[in-house]
PDB file of C-alpha atoms in Angstrom:
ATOM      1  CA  UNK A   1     -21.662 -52.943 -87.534  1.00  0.00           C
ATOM      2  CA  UNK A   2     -19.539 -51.607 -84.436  1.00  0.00           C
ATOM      3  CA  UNK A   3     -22.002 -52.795 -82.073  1.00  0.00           C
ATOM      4  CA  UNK A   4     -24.215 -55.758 -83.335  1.00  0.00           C
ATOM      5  CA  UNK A   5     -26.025 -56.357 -79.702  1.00  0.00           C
ATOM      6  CA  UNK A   6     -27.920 -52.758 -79.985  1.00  0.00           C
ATOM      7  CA  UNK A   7     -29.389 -53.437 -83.216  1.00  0.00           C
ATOM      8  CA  UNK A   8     -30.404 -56.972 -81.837  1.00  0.00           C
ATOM      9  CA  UNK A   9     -31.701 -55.635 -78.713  1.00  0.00           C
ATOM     10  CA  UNK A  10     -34.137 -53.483 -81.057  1.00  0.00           C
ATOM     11  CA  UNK A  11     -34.748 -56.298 -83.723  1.00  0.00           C
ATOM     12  CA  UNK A  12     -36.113 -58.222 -80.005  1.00  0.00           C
ATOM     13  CA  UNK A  13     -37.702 -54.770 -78.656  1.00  0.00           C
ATOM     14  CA  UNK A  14     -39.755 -55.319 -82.077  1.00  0.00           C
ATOM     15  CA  UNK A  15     -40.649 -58.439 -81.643  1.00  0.00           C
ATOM     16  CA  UNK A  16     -42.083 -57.810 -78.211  1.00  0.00           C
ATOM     17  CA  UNK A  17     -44.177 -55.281 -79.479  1.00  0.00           C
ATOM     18  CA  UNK A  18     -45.792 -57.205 -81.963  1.00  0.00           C
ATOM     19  CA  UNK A  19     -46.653 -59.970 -79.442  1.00  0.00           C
ATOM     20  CA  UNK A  20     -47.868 -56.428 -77.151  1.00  0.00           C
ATOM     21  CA  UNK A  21     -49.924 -56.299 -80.083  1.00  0.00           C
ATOM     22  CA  UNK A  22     -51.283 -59.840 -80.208  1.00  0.00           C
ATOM     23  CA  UNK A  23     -52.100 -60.187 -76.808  1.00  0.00           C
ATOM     24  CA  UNK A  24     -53.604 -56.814 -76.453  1.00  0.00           C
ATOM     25  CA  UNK A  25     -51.712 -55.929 -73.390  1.00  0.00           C
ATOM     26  CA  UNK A  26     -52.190 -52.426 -73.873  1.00  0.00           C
ATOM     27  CA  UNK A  27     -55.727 -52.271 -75.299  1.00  0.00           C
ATOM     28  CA  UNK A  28     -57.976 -48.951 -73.644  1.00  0.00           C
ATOM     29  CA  UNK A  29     -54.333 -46.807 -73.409  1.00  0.00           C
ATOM     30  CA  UNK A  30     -53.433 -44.101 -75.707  1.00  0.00           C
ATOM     31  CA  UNK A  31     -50.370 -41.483 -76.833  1.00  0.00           C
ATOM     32  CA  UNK A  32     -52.768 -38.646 -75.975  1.00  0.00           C
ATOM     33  CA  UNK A  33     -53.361 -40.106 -72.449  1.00  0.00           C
ATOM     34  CA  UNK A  34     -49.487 -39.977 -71.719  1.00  0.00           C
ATOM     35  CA  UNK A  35     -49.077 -36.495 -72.981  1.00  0.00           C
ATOM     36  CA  UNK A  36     -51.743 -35.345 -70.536  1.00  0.00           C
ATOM     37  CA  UNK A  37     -50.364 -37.506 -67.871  1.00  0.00           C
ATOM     38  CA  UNK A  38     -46.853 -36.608 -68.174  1.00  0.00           C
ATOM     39  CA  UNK A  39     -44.270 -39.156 -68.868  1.00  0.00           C
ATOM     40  CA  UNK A  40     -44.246 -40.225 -65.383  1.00  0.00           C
ATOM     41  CA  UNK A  41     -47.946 -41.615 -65.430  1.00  0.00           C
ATOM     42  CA  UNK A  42     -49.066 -38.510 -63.373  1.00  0.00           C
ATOM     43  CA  UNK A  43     -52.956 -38.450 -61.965  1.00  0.00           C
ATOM     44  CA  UNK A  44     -54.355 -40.311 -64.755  1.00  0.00           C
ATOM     45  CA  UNK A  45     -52.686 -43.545 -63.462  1.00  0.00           C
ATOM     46  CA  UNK A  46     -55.307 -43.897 -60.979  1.00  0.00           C
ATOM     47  CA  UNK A  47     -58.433 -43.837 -63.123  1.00  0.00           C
ATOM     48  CA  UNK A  48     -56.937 -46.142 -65.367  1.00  0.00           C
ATOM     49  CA  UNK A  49     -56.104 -48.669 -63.237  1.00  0.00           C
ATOM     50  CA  UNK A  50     -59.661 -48.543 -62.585  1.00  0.00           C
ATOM     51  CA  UNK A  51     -61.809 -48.463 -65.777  1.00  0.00           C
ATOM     52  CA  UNK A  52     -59.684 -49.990 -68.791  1.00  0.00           C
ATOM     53  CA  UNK A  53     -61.562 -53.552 -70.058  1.00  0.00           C
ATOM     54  CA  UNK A  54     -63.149 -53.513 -66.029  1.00  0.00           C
ATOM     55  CA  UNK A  55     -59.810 -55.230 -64.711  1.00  0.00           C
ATOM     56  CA  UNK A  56     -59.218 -53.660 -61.370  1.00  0.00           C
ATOM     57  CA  UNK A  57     -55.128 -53.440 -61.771  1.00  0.00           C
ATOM     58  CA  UNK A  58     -53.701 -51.872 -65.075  1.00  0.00           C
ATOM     59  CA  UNK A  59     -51.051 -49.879 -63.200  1.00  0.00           C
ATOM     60  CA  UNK A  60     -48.345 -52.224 -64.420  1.00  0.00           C
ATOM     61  CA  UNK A  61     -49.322 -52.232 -67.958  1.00  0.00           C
ATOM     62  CA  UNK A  62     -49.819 -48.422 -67.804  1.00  0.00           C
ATOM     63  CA  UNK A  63     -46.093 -47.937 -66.411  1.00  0.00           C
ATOM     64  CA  UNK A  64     -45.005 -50.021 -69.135  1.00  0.00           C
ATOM     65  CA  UNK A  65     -46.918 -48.061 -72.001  1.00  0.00           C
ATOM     66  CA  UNK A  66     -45.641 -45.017 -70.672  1.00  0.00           C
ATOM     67  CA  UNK A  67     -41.920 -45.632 -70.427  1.00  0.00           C
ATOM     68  CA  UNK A  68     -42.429 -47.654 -73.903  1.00  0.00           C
ATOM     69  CA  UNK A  69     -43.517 -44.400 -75.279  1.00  0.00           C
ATOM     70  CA  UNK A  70     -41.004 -42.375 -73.832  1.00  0.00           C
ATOM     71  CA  UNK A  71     -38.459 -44.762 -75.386  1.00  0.00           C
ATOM     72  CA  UNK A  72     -40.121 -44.632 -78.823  1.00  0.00           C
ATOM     73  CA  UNK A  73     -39.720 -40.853 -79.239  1.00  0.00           C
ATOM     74  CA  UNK A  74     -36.142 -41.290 -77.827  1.00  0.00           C
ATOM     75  CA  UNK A  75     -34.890 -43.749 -80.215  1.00  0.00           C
ATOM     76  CA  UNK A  76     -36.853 -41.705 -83.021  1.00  0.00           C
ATOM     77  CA  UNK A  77     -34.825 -38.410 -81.920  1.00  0.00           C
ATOM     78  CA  UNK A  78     -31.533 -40.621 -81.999  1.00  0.00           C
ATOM     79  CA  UNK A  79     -32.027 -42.358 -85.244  1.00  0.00           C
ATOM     80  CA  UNK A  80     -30.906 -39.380 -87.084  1.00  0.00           C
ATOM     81  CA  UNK A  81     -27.367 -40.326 -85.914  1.00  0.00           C
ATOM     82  CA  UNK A  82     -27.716 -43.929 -86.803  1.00  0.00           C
ATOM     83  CA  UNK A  83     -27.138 -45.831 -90.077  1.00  0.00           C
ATOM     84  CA  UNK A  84     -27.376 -49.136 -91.352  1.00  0.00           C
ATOM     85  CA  UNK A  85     -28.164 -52.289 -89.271  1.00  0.00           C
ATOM     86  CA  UNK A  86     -29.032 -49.844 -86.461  1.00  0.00           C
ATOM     87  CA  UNK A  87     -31.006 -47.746 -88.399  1.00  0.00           C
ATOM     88  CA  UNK A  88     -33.328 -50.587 -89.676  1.00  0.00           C
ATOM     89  CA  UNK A  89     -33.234 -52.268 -86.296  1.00  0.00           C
ATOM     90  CA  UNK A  90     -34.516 -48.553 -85.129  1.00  0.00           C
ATOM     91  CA  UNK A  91     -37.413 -48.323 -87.662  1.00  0.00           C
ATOM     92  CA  UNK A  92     -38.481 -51.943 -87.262  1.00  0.00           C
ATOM     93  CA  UNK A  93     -39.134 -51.451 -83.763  1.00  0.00           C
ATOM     94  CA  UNK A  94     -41.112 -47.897 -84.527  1.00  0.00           C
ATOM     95  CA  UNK A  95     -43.097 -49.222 -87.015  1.00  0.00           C
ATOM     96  CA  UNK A  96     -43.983 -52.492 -84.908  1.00  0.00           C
ATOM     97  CA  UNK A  97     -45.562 -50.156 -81.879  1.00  0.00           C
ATOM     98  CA  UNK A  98     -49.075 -50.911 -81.121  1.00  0.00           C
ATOM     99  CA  UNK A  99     -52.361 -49.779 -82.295  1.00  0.00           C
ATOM    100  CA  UNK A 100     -52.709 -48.195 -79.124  1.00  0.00           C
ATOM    101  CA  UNK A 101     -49.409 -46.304 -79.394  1.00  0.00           C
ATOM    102  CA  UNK A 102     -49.713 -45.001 -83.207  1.00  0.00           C
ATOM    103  CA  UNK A 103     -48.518 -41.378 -83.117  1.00  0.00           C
ATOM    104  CA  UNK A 104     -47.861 -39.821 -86.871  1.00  0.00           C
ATOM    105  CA  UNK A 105     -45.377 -37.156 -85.525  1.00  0.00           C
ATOM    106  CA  UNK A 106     -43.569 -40.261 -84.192  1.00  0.00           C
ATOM    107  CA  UNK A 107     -43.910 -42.761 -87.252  1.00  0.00           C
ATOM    108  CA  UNK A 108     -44.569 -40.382 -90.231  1.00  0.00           C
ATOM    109  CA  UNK A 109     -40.528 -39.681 -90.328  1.00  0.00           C
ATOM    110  CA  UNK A 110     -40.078 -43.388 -89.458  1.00  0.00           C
ATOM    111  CA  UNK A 111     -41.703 -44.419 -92.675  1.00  0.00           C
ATOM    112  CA  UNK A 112     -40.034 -41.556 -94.823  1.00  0.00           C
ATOM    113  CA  UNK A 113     -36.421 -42.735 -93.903  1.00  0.00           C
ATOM    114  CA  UNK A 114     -37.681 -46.500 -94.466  1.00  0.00           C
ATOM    115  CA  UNK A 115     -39.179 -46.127 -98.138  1.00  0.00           C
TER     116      UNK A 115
END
């Protein structure tokens, strides 16, 4: 591999979203709530950070499920270009999102290349 320290920075990116997972960090967020949103977070931000699991402040964890899924599609669209250790680093990390962040236009192609 040309670059071992990008497929290691996904093989960790994986990692973190399986503890995500454990911890439910981003329970009460969904793909469909970005997409209205915008990628930025747009207006929904505010009623979030009010009514997910009756904490007050979810801003932080909504910023990060946002840019999270932003960076998801991303690496999806670029895996095309990758191959071995970086593609399987790439996959890992697609197939470890969240519950909350499940998307089948994101994953379905994720699991093709993988089987």
């Amino acid at each position: 591999t040309r670059h071992p320290l990008v497929s290691a920075f996904f093989k960790l990116l994986a990692l973190a979203m399986h503890l995500i997972e454990q911890g439910g960090w981003y329970r009460g967020f969904s793909v469909q709530q970005v997409d209205a949103a915008g990628m930025d977070g747009g207006p929904v931000k505010k009623e979030l950070a009010m009514e997910v699991d009756g904490e007050e402040d979810k801003s932080e964890a909504w910023g990060c499920f946002c840019v999270t899924v932003k960076f998801a599609r991303e690496a999806m669209a670029q895996s095309e270009q990758c191959f071995d250790d970086l593609l399987a680093a790439v996959l890992q990390f697609v197939l470890a999102l969240p519950t909350p962040m499940l998307d089948l236009d994101l994953q379905l192609p994720a699991l093709k290349a993988a089987l």
